[in-house]
Coordinates of C-alpha atoms in Angstrom, one line a residue:
Chain A
X1 CA -22.8 -55.2 -68.1
X2 CA -24.7 -51.9 -69.7
X3 CA -25.2 -50.7 -65.8
X4 CA -22.1 -52.0 -64.6
X5 CA -20.4 -49.5 -67.6
X6 CA -22.5 -46.7 -67.1
X7 CA -21.8 -46.4 -63.5
X8 CA -17.7 -46.5 -63.9
X9 CA -18.5 -43.5 -66.3
X10 CA -20.3 -41.7 -63.6
X11 CA -17.6 -42.3 -60.9
X12 CA -14.7 -41.3 -63.4
X13 CA -16.9 -38.0 -64.2
X14 CA -17.2 -37.7 -60.5
X15 CA -13.7 -37.7 -59.8
X16 CA -12.6 -35.2 -62.6
X17 CA -15.3 -32.8 -60.9
X18 CA -14.3 -33.4 -57.8
X19 CA -10.9 -32.5 -57.8
X20 CA -11.0 -29.9 -60.6
X21 CA -12.9 -27.3 -58.4
X22 CA -10.6 -24.0 -57.5
X23 CA -12.0 -20.9 -55.9
X24 CA -10.3 -17.8 -54.8
X25 CA -9.8 -17.0 -51.3
X26 CA -8.7 -13.5 -50.7
X27 CA -8.2 -12.0 -46.8
X28 CA -8.1 -8.6 -46.0
X29 CA -6.7 -8.6 -42.6
X30 CA -4.0 -7.7 -40.0
X31 CA -2.9 -11.9 -39.4
X32 CA -3.8 -13.8 -42.6
X33 CA -2.3 -16.6 -44.2
X34 CA -3.1 -17.0 -47.7
X35 CA -1.5 -20.1 -50.1
X36 CA -1.9 -20.0 -53.8
X37 CA 0.3 -20.2 -56.8
X38 CA 1.3 -18.9 -60.0
X39 CA 1.4 -20.6 -63.4
X40 CA 3.8 -19.0 -65.6
X41 CA 5.8 -21.3 -68.3
X42 CA 5.2 -24.7 -67.1
X43 CA 5.8 -24.0 -63.4
X44 CA 3.2 -23.7 -60.8
X45 CA 5.0 -21.7 -58.0
X46 CA 3.4 -21.0 -54.5
X47 CA 3.0 -17.9 -53.0
X48 CA 2.3 -17.8 -49.0
X49 CA 1.2 -14.2 -48.3
X50 CA 0.7 -14.0 -44.2
X51 CA 0.5 -11.1 -42.0
X52 CA -1.1 -7.5 -42.2
X53 CA -2.7 -7.4 -46.0
X54 CA -5.0 -4.6 -44.6
X55 CA -2.0 -2.2 -44.4
X56 CA -2.2 -2.4 -48.7
X57 CA 1.8 -2.9 -48.3
X58 CA 3.1 -6.0 -49.7
X59 CA 6.9 -7.3 -49.2
X60 CA 7.8 -10.1 -51.7
X61 CA 10.6 -12.2 -50.5
X62 CA 12.8 -12.9 -53.7
X63 CA 14.8 -16.4 -52.0
X64 CA 18.4 -17.6 -52.6
X65 CA 19.6 -20.4 -54.1
X66 CA 19.0 -21.0 -56.8
X67 CA 16.9 -24.0 -55.6
X68 CA 16.3 -22.7 -52.1
X69 CA 12.8 -21.3 -50.4
X70 CA 10.7 -18.6 -49.2
X71 CA 8.2 -20.7 -47.9
X72 CA 11.0 -22.3 -45.9
X73 CA 11.5 -19.1 -43.6
X74 CA 7.6 -18.3 -43.2
X75 CA 7.2 -19.1 -39.3
X76 CA 10.7 -16.9 -38.6
X77 CA 9.3 -15.6 -35.2
X78 CA 11.6 -12.3 -35.8
X79 CA 9.6 -12.1 -39.3
X80 CA 6.2 -12.3 -37.8
X81 CA 7.2 -9.7 -34.9
X82 CA 8.9 -6.9 -37.0
X83 CA 7.5 -7.5 -40.5
X84 CA 4.1 -9.0 -40.5
X85 CA 2.5 -7.3 -37.9
X86 CA 3.5 -4.1 -40.4
X87 CA 2.4 -5.3 -43.5
X88 CA 2.0 -8.7 -45.9
X89 CA 5.0 -10.7 -46.9
X90 CA 4.8 -12.2 -50.0
X91 CA 7.0 -15.6 -49.8
X92 CA 7.4 -16.9 -53.3
X93 CA 9.1 -20.4 -54.3
X94 CA 10.9 -19.7 -57.2
X95 CA 10.9 -22.9 -60.4
X96 CA 12.4 -25.4 -59.5
X97 CA 13.0 -24.5 -56.3
X98 CA 10.7 -25.1 -52.9
X99 CA 7.3 -26.3 -53.6
X100 CA 7.2 -25.6 -56.7
X101 CA 5.9 -28.0 -59.5
X102 CA 6.6 -27.9 -63.2
X103 CA 6.5 -30.3 -66.2
X104 CA 9.1 -30.5 -68.8
X105 CA 9.9 -27.1 -69.0
X106 CA 12.3 -25.1 -70.5
X107 CA 15.8 -24.3 -69.9
X108 CA 16.5 -22.4 -66.6
X109 CA 17.1 -19.1 -67.4
X110 CA 17.5 -16.0 -65.0
X111 CA 15.7 -14.4 -67.3
X112 CA 12.6 -16.7 -66.9
X113 CA 13.1 -15.9 -63.0
X114 CA 12.7 -11.9 -63.5
X115 CA 9.4 -12.8 -65.7
X116 CA 8.5 -14.9 -63.0
X117 CA 8.5 -12.5 -60.0
X118 CA 6.7 -9.8 -62.5
X119 CA 3.7 -12.2 -62.8
X120 CA 3.6 -13.1 -59.1
X121 CA 3.7 -9.3 -58.5
X122 CA 0.7 -9.0 -61.0
X123 CA -1.4 -11.9 -59.3
X124 CA -0.6 -9.9 -55.8
X125 CA -2.0 -6.6 -56.9
X126 CA -4.9 -8.7 -58.9
X127 CA -5.9 -10.3 -55.4
X128 CA -5.2 -7.3 -52.6
X129 CA -5.3 -4.2 -55.2
X130 CA -4.3 -2.6 -58.3
X131 CA -2.6 0.4 -55.6
X132 CA -1.1 -2.1 -53.4
X133 CA 2.3 -0.9 -52.5
X134 CA 5.0 -3.7 -53.4
X135 CA 8.1 -3.9 -52.3
X136 CA 11.0 -6.5 -53.4
X137 CA 13.4 -8.0 -50.8
X138 CA 15.8 -10.2 -52.2
X139 CA 18.6 -12.1 -50.8
X140 CA 21.6 -14.1 -52.2
X141 CA 20.9 -15.3 -56.0
X142 CA 17.6 -13.5 -55.3
X143 CA 20.0 -10.2 -55.9
X144 CA 20.3 -11.6 -59.6
X145 CA 16.7 -12.4 -59.8
X146 CA 15.8 -8.7 -58.6
X147 CA 17.2 -6.8 -61.2
X148 CA 16.4 -9.4 -64.0
X149 CA 12.7 -8.0 -63.3
X150 CA 14.0 -4.2 -62.1
X151 CA 15.8 -3.5 -65.4
X152 CA 13.1 -4.9 -67.6
X153 CA 10.9 -2.4 -69.6
X154 CA 9.1 -0.6 -67.0
X155 CA 8.6 -3.2 -64.5
X156 CA 10.6 -0.3 -61.8
X157 CA 7.0 1.5 -62.6
X158 CA 5.0 -2.1 -60.2
X159 CA 6.8 -1.5 -57.5
X160 CA 8.1 1.1 -54.4
X161 CA 11.4 -0.1 -53.3
X162 CA 14.2 -2.7 -53.6
X163 CA 15.5 -4.2 -50.3
X164 CA 19.0 -6.2 -51.9
X165 CA 20.2 -8.1 -48.8
X166 CA 23.5 -9.6 -49.7
X167 CA 23.2 -9.9 -53.4
X168 CA 24.8 -11.6 -56.0
X169 CA 23.8 -9.2 -59.5
X170 CA 27.5 -10.3 -60.5
X171 CA 28.7 -13.7 -60.8
X172 CA 32.0 -13.1 -61.9
X173 CA 32.9 -9.8 -59.8
X174 CA 31.4 -11.9 -56.9
X175 CA 33.7 -14.8 -57.4
X176 CA 36.5 -12.0 -57.8
X177 CA 35.8 -10.2 -54.7
X178 CA 35.0 -13.8 -52.6
X179 CA 39.2 -14.9 -53.5
X180 CA 40.3 -11.2 -52.4
X181 CA 38.4 -11.2 -49.3
X182 CA 39.3 -14.4 -48.0
X183 CA 42.9 -14.4 -49.0
X184 CA 43.1 -10.6 -47.1
X185 CA 40.8 -11.5 -43.9
X186 CA 42.6 -14.8 -43.5
X187 CA 46.1 -13.2 -43.9
X188 CA 45.2 -10.9 -41.0
X189 CA 43.9 -14.0 -39.2
X190 CA 46.9 -15.9 -39.8
X191 CA 48.7 -12.6 -38.1
X192 CA 46.5 -12.5 -35.4
X193 CA 47.2 -16.3 -34.5
X194 CA 43.5 -17.3 -34.9
X195 CA 42.8 -20.5 -36.2
X196 CA 45.7 -20.5 -37.8
X197 CA 45.8 -23.8 -39.9
X198 CA 42.2 -23.2 -40.7
X199 CA 43.1 -20.3 -42.6
X200 CA 46.0 -21.2 -44.2
X201 CA 44.1 -23.7 -45.9
X202 CA 41.3 -21.0 -47.0
X203 CA 44.1 -18.5 -48.0
X204 CA 45.6 -21.6 -50.0
X205 CA 43.1 -22.9 -51.7
X206 CA 41.6 -19.3 -52.2
X207 CA 44.8 -18.5 -54.5
X208 CA 44.7 -21.5 -56.1
X209 CA 41.4 -20.9 -57.3
X210 CA 41.1 -17.7 -59.6
X211 CA 37.6 -16.5 -61.0
X212 CA 37.7 -18.2 -64.7
X213 CA 33.8 -18.6 -65.5
X214 CA 34.0 -22.4 -64.0
X215 CA 31.6 -23.9 -61.8
X216 CA 34.0 -25.7 -60.3
X217 CA 36.1 -23.0 -59.4
X218 CA 33.6 -20.9 -58.1
X219 CA 32.2 -23.5 -56.1
X220 CA 35.3 -24.2 -54.3
X221 CA 35.3 -20.3 -53.6
X222 CA 31.8 -20.8 -52.3
X223 CA 32.5 -23.5 -49.9
X224 CA 35.6 -21.8 -48.2
X225 CA 33.2 -18.5 -48.2
X226 CA 30.5 -20.3 -45.9
X227 CA 33.4 -22.7 -43.9
X228 CA 35.3 -19.6 -42.8
X229 CA 32.5 -17.9 -40.4
X230 CA 32.5 -20.9 -38.2
X231 CA 35.9 -19.7 -37.5
X232 CA 34.7 -15.8 -36.5
X233 CA 33.7 -15.3 -33.1
X234 CA 32.7 -11.6 -33.8
X235 CA 29.5 -13.2 -35.6
X236 CA 25.9 -13.3 -33.7
X237 CA 23.9 -16.2 -33.8
X238 CA 20.3 -16.5 -32.3
X239 CA 18.1 -19.2 -32.2
X240 CA 15.9 -19.7 -35.3
X241 CA 14.6 -22.3 -37.6
X242 CA 16.4 -25.7 -37.1
X243 CA 16.5 -28.6 -39.8
X244 CA 14.4 -30.7 -38.2
X245 CA 11.7 -28.1 -38.3
X246 CA 11.9 -28.0 -42.2
X247 CA 12.4 -32.0 -42.5
X248 CA 9.4 -32.7 -40.3
X249 CA 7.4 -30.6 -42.3
X250 CA 6.3 -28.5 -38.7
X251 CA 6.3 -24.9 -40.6
X252 CA 3.3 -24.9 -42.7
X253 CA 3.2 -25.6 -46.5
X254 CA 7.2 -26.9 -46.8
X255 CA 7.2 -30.1 -48.4
X256 CA 11.4 -31.2 -47.2
X257 CA 11.4 -33.6 -49.8
X258 CA 9.8 -31.7 -52.3
X259 CA 12.1 -29.2 -51.9
X260 CA 15.0 -31.4 -51.9
X261 CA 14.0 -32.7 -55.3
X262 CA 13.4 -29.3 -56.4
X263 CA 17.1 -28.7 -55.8
X264 CA 18.3 -31.2 -57.4
X265 CA 16.8 -30.4 -60.7
X266 CA 18.5 -27.5 -60.6
X267 CA 22.0 -28.9 -59.8
X268 CA 21.8 -31.7 -62.6
X269 CA 20.5 -28.6 -64.9
X270 CA 22.9 -26.1 -67.1
X271 CA 22.0 -23.4 -65.1
X272 CA 24.6 -23.2 -62.4
X273 CA 27.2 -23.2 -65.5
X274 CA 25.3 -20.8 -67.1
X275 CA 25.0 -18.5 -64.0
X276 CA 28.6 -17.8 -64.7
X277 CA 28.2 -15.6 -67.1
X278 CA 25.2 -13.7 -65.1
X279 CA 25.6 -9.8 -64.7
X280 CA 23.7 -6.8 -64.0
X281 CA 26.3 -4.5 -63.7
X282 CA 26.4 -2.8 -66.9
X283 CA 22.0 -2.6 -66.5
X284 CA 22.0 -0.8 -62.7
X285 CA 22.1 2.8 -64.0
X286 CA 18.6 2.3 -65.4
X287 CA 17.5 1.5 -61.7
X288 CA 15.6 4.9 -60.4
X289 CA 13.5 2.9 -57.7
X290 CA 14.7 3.7 -53.6
X291 CA 17.0 1.0 -52.9
X292 CA 18.1 -0.6 -49.3
X293 CA 21.4 -2.3 -49.3
X294 CA 21.8 -4.7 -46.3
X295 CA 25.3 -6.7 -46.2
X296 CA 27.2 -8.2 -43.4
X297 CA 30.6 -7.2 -42.7
X298 CA 31.9 -11.0 -42.0
X299 CA 30.0 -11.9 -45.9
X300 CA 32.0 -13.5 -47.6
X301 CA 29.5 -15.4 -49.8
X302 CA 28.4 -12.2 -51.6
X303 CA 30.8 -9.7 -50.3
X304 CA 30.4 -6.3 -49.2
X305 CA 32.0 -4.8 -52.5
X306 CA 29.0 -6.1 -54.3
X307 CA 26.6 -3.9 -52.5
X308 CA 29.2 -1.1 -53.1
X309 CA 28.4 -1.2 -56.8
X310 CA 24.7 -1.0 -56.5
X311 CA 24.8 1.3 -54.8
X312 CA 27.0 3.5 -56.9
X313 CA 25.8 2.7 -59.7
X314 CA 22.0 2.7 -59.4
X315 CA 20.2 6.3 -60.3
X316 CA 18.5 5.9 -57.5
X317 CA 17.9 9.3 -55.6
X318 CA 16.9 7.7 -52.1
X319 CA 19.4 5.1 -51.4
X320 CA 21.0 3.5 -48.5
X321 CA 23.7 0.7 -47.6
X322 CA 23.6 -0.6 -44.0
X323 CA 26.5 -2.8 -42.7
X324 CA 26.0 -5.4 -39.9
X325 CA 28.6 -5.7 -37.9
X326 CA 28.0 -8.9 -36.7
X327 CA 27.0 -10.9 -39.8
X328 CA 27.7 -13.2 -42.5
X329 CA 26.1 -14.3 -45.4
X330 CA 22.5 -15.1 -44.0
X331 CA 22.5 -12.0 -42.3
X332 CA 18.8 -11.8 -41.5
X333 CA 19.1 -14.5 -38.9
X334 CA 22.9 -13.2 -37.2
X335 CA 21.2 -9.9 -36.6
X336 CA 17.3 -10.1 -36.7
X337 CA 16.8 -7.1 -34.3
X338 CA 18.6 -4.7 -36.5
X339 CA 18.0 -6.0 -39.9
X340 CA 14.1 -6.0 -39.7
X341 CA 13.8 -2.7 -38.1
X342 CA 15.8 -1.3 -40.7
X343 CA 13.7 -2.7 -43.3
X344 CA 10.1 -1.3 -42.1
X345 CA 12.2 1.9 -41.5
X346 CA 13.1 1.8 -45.6
X347 CA 9.0 0.7 -45.9
X348 CA 7.4 3.6 -43.9
X349 CA 10.1 6.1 -45.7
X350 CA 9.3 5.2 -49.0
X351 CA 5.0 4.8 -49.4
Chain B
X1 CA -11.9 -27.0 -39.0
X2 CA -14.1 -26.7 -41.7
X3 CA -11.1 -26.9 -44.3
X4 CA -10.0 -30.2 -42.8
X5 CA -13.3 -31.9 -42.4
X6 CA -14.2 -31.2 -45.9
X7 CA -10.6 -32.6 -47.0
X8 CA -11.8 -35.4 -45.0
X9 CA -14.4 -35.7 -46.7
X10 CA -13.2 -35.7 -50.0
X11 CA -10.9 -38.4 -49.1
X12 CA -13.5 -40.9 -48.1
X13 CA -15.2 -40.1 -51.4
X14 CA -12.6 -40.7 -53.6
X15 CA -11.7 -44.3 -51.5
X16 CA -15.3 -45.5 -51.6
X17 CA -15.0 -44.3 -55.4
X18 CA -12.0 -46.3 -56.1
X19 CA -13.4 -48.7 -54.7
X20 CA -16.4 -48.8 -57.1
X21 CA -14.1 -48.6 -60.2
X22 CA -12.3 -51.6 -59.4
X23 CA -14.7 -53.8 -58.2
X24 CA -17.6 -52.6 -61.1
X25 CA -14.3 -53.1 -63.6
X26 CA -13.5 -56.9 -61.9
X27 CA -17.3 -57.3 -62.4
X28 CA -17.4 -55.9 -66.3
X29 CA -14.7 -58.4 -67.2
X30 CA -15.8 -61.5 -65.3
X31 CA -18.8 -61.0 -66.8
X32 CA -17.3 -60.4 -70.6
X33 CA -14.8 -63.9 -69.8
X34 CA -18.2 -65.5 -68.6
X35 CA -15.7 -67.5 -66.0
X36 CA -14.8 -67.1 -62.1
X37 CA -11.8 -64.8 -61.6
X38 CA -9.3 -67.7 -59.7
X39 CA -6.4 -66.8 -57.9
X40 CA -7.5 -62.9 -57.9
X41 CA -6.0 -61.0 -55.0
X42 CA -7.4 -57.3 -54.5
X43 CA -4.9 -55.2 -52.7
X44 CA -5.8 -52.4 -50.7
X45 CA -3.3 -50.1 -48.2
X46 CA -3.0 -46.7 -46.7
X47 CA 0.0 -44.7 -47.4
X48 CA 1.7 -42.6 -44.7
X49 CA 4.5 -39.7 -44.7
X50 CA 4.6 -36.3 -43.3
X51 CA 1.7 -34.0 -44.2
X52 CA 0.7 -37.0 -45.9
X53 CA -1.8 -39.7 -46.5
X54 CA -3.1 -41.7 -49.1
X55 CA -5.0 -44.8 -50.2
X56 CA -4.1 -47.2 -53.2
X57 CA -6.1 -50.2 -54.3
X58 CA -5.8 -52.9 -57.0
X59 CA -6.0 -56.1 -58.7
X60 CA -3.3 -58.6 -59.1
X61 CA -2.5 -62.0 -60.1
X62 CA -0.2 -64.4 -59.2
X63 CA 1.8 -65.7 -62.3
X64 CA 4.5 -68.0 -61.2
X65 CA 5.4 -69.9 -57.1
X66 CA 9.1 -70.8 -56.4
X67 CA 9.7 -73.7 -54.2
X68 CA 12.8 -74.5 -53.1
X69 CA 14.2 -76.9 -50.4
X70 CA 17.0 -76.6 -48.4
X71 CA 18.9 -79.9 -47.7
X72 CA 21.5 -79.6 -44.9
X73 CA 24.3 -81.7 -44.5
X74 CA 23.3 -82.4 -40.8
X75 CA 19.8 -83.7 -42.5
X76 CA 17.7 -80.4 -42.1
X77 CA 15.6 -79.1 -44.1
X78 CA 14.3 -75.3 -44.7
X79 CA 11.4 -74.7 -47.5
X80 CA 11.4 -71.1 -49.2
X81 CA 8.5 -70.0 -51.1
X82 CA 9.1 -67.1 -54.0
X83 CA 5.6 -65.6 -55.0
X84 CA 5.6 -63.7 -58.2
X85 CA 2.5 -61.4 -59.1
X86 CA 1.5 -58.7 -61.0
X87 CA -0.8 -56.1 -59.5
X88 CA -2.6 -53.1 -61.3
X89 CA -3.3 -50.5 -59.1
X90 CA -4.7 -47.2 -58.8
X91 CA -4.7 -44.8 -55.5
X92 CA -4.0 -41.3 -54.8
X93 CA -1.9 -39.6 -52.4
X94 CA -2.6 -36.0 -50.4
X95 CA -0.4 -33.5 -48.8
X96 CA -2.0 -30.4 -47.8
X97 CA -0.3 -27.4 -49.4
X98 CA 1.5 -29.7 -52.2
X99 CA -0.9 -31.3 -53.9
X100 CA -3.3 -34.0 -54.6
X101 CA -2.2 -36.8 -56.7
X102 CA -4.3 -39.7 -58.5
X103 CA -1.8 -42.4 -59.7
X104 CA -2.3 -45.9 -61.5
X105 CA 0.6 -48.0 -61.6
X106 CA 1.4 -51.8 -62.9
X107 CA 3.8 -53.3 -60.3
X108 CA 5.9 -56.9 -60.2
X109 CA 6.1 -57.9 -57.1
X110 CA 8.5 -60.4 -55.7
X111 CA 7.8 -62.0 -52.2
X112 CA 10.0 -64.5 -49.8
X113 CA 7.9 -66.3 -47.9
X114 CA 9.6 -68.7 -44.9
X115 CA 7.7 -71.4 -43.2
X116 CA 5.9 -69.6 -40.9
X117 CA 4.3 -67.3 -43.1
X118 CA 6.4 -64.3 -42.6
X119 CA 7.8 -62.8 -46.1
X120 CA 9.4 -59.9 -47.4
X121 CA 9.2 -58.0 -50.9
X122 CA 10.3 -56.2 -52.9
X123 CA 8.2 -54.2 -55.9
X124 CA 9.0 -52.1 -59.0
X125 CA 6.5 -50.2 -59.8
X126 CA 5.6 -48.0 -63.4
X127 CA 2.8 -46.2 -64.5
X128 CA 1.2 -42.7 -65.1
X129 CA 0.0 -39.8 -61.9
X130 CA -1.9 -36.6 -62.7
X131 CA -1.7 -34.0 -59.8
X132 CA -4.2 -31.7 -58.5
X133 CA -3.8 -28.5 -56.6
X134 CA -6.0 -27.4 -53.6
X135 CA -5.2 -23.9 -53.7
X136 CA -6.1 -21.2 -56.5
X137 CA -3.6 -21.3 -59.5
X138 CA -3.8 -17.8 -61.3
X139 CA -2.1 -17.7 -64.8
X140 CA -1.1 -14.2 -66.5
X141 CA -1.8 -13.6 -70.0
X142 CA 0.6 -12.0 -72.4
X143 CA -1.4 -8.9 -71.7
X144 CA -1.0 -8.8 -68.6
X145 CA -4.9 -10.0 -67.8
X146 CA -5.0 -12.4 -64.8
X147 CA -7.0 -15.5 -64.8
X148 CA -7.9 -18.2 -62.5
X149 CA -6.3 -21.8 -64.0
X150 CA -8.9 -24.8 -63.3
X151 CA -8.1 -28.1 -63.4
X152 CA -4.2 -27.0 -63.2
X153 CA -1.6 -30.1 -62.6
X154 CA 0.8 -32.2 -64.4
X155 CA 0.9 -35.5 -65.8
X156 CA 4.1 -37.3 -65.1
X157 CA 5.4 -40.7 -65.3
X158 CA 4.7 -42.7 -61.9
X159 CA 7.1 -45.1 -60.9
X160 CA 8.9 -46.5 -57.4
X161 CA 9.9 -49.3 -55.8
X162 CA 9.0 -50.8 -52.1
X163 CA 10.6 -52.7 -49.6
X164 CA 8.1 -54.5 -47.3
X165 CA 7.7 -57.1 -44.5
X166 CA 4.6 -59.3 -44.3
X167 CA 2.8 -61.8 -42.4
X168 CA 0.4 -64.7 -45.1
X169 CA -2.7 -64.7 -43.2
X170 CA -3.9 -68.3 -44.1
X171 CA -6.8 -68.1 -41.3
X172 CA -9.0 -71.1 -40.9
X173 CA -11.8 -68.6 -39.8
X174 CA -11.5 -66.1 -42.7
X175 CA -10.0 -68.1 -45.6
X176 CA -10.3 -64.8 -47.9
X177 CA -7.6 -62.9 -45.9
X178 CA -4.5 -63.3 -47.9
X179 CA -1.8 -61.2 -45.8
X180 CA -0.9 -58.1 -44.6
X181 CA 2.1 -55.9 -44.9
X182 CA 3.9 -52.9 -44.0
X183 CA 6.3 -51.1 -46.6
X184 CA 8.7 -48.3 -47.8
X185 CA 7.7 -46.9 -50.3
X186 CA 9.2 -45.0 -52.7
X187 CA 7.5 -42.8 -55.4
X188 CA 9.6 -41.2 -58.2
X189 CA 7.4 -38.6 -60.6
X190 CA 8.9 -37.7 -63.9
X191 CA 9.2 -35.1 -65.2
X192 CA 9.3 -32.4 -62.5
X193 CA 11.5 -29.6 -64.2
X194 CA 13.2 -32.0 -66.3
X195 CA 14.3 -34.1 -63.0
X196 CA 12.7 -36.8 -60.6
X197 CA 10.7 -35.7 -57.8
X198 CA 11.2 -38.7 -54.8
X199 CA 8.0 -38.9 -52.4
X200 CA 8.5 -41.6 -49.9
X201 CA 5.6 -43.2 -47.8
X202 CA 5.0 -45.8 -45.5
X203 CA 2.3 -47.8 -46.8
X204 CA 0.3 -50.4 -44.6
X205 CA -1.8 -52.5 -46.6
X206 CA -4.2 -56.0 -46.5
X207 CA -4.4 -58.2 -49.4
X208 CA -7.9 -60.2 -49.9
X209 CA -8.7 -63.4 -51.9
X210 CA -11.1 -62.3 -54.1
X211 CA -12.3 -66.1 -55.0
X212 CA -11.4 -69.2 -52.9
X213 CA -10.8 -71.2 -56.8
X214 CA -8.0 -73.1 -56.9
X215 CA -5.1 -71.0 -58.0
X216 CA -3.6 -71.7 -61.5
X217 CA -0.8 -70.0 -61.3
X218 CA 2.6 -72.2 -62.5
X219 CA 4.8 -73.8 -59.6
X220 CA 8.0 -74.7 -60.1
X221 CA 10.2 -76.8 -57.5
X222 CA 13.9 -77.2 -56.9
X223 CA 15.9 -79.3 -54.3
X224 CA 19.2 -78.0 -53.1
X225 CA 22.0 -79.5 -51.1
X226 CA 23.7 -77.4 -48.7
X227 CA 27.0 -79.0 -47.8
X228 CA 27.5 -76.4 -45.2
X229 CA 25.7 -76.6 -41.8
X230 CA 23.0 -74.9 -41.0
X231 CA 23.1 -71.5 -39.0
X232 CA 21.1 -72.0 -35.5

């Protein structure tokens, strides 16, 4: 009996130590793939670093959503071709998104996302050298996370530039512009006789949904903004990642079910409602770092007017606006042959 | 390749450790009670999902058996047997890049068996789980120092339900084999950012009788007269 008890304890201690081991693997090379987690305020967020870490340049990808994923983009052939050969790309899945995992954390707040990004950059510099040159690339909702980080204290000193792709830095302005563009462009299309019944329905709904800080109004406008891209023949599409790739997990380090669960946790929280009041327009003047704004001509989800405001208000001496002529909201998948070379050019100009 | 070999070794050692743990626990219990454990079922199953594999083992006891005899108007009879069992299990699943999750659950098995031994099962479960990360986990202190976080992971309530099909073996040559089954299992873990995380998997299992003593569960028999014709 005593011997059996001893055996049980030995087995339990063995299991505890066996799975508790955790060591640091840091790769410096031209074609690396490192995966690690950053823990902050109850969230364990995955970071996948791919590409050329030997370059000393890291591009941190801040995804959209809320509740999207960066790691889902990892095997995009265009990113591998254009970005990962030149420098390292750090795909970070935000809290309550992608492959991140957490306990019963505090309420989701945009300032917390900004702090998480700061911690991710600190860890990247710890791993790949404190002299690493870091650029932040944010897309859509990431355009709120990036200024939440950049406009706080002296955080701008930590990075060499900000690439703001179809960013949503001000929610109520975003909804106002979406409505305006839908009505304006919709009426033009009706006059031209293109998809008349569809555009008429869009215009009617846009007119009925005047932005009022309510999630329902914002969701209605957003839904229409995504829908109308199907009516515009001028938007280019290229072969990219398909939904089946994400579901079947053919992309390394991506869990479809966990991502779906995380998206659910964002959806049921108060965060989407709180976001209606989120804005960084009033803090944009504090930006002094090099800035590249990229937006699609036919982006109704985060329309061009948002990029215009960032360009106008940021006090950066080096700033450039690029409008992709055949793109919608996910412009990196519409015109990757223009999108990625622009990023490489910007990074090289600001080393 | 070395990473893959290392992972397989981990899985193998974990399975071995869990089996030893369960069997030695059972042995301790048997000695403490000073009597053989009658009608104890030893359950083993393999879990498969997308990029996921795992193992679960446990001990269970059938608590009641319901026997229902249906007599149709044309004189045909149909015997339906329902088993109700309670299992205590421990196991794990491993998903590369996500985590290794060790869980222990209590399950209530509801089985309906037909005359040929084929059965279908519904089994809700509740328990606890703890995740472990394969990769390095960092934390940054308030003064900006980056540290490694040892034993990073989360404790969660582990629940779920599974639907399965199986076959009672009852082989004369191998009377210890109880049944084999295939199930669709959905595990749920709470909390994950104030919400539930879902983890579906396919489960292939084998139940073994630990002893051949006479079963000690309660048997409830019932005869039902069906006034409609039996479907062919």
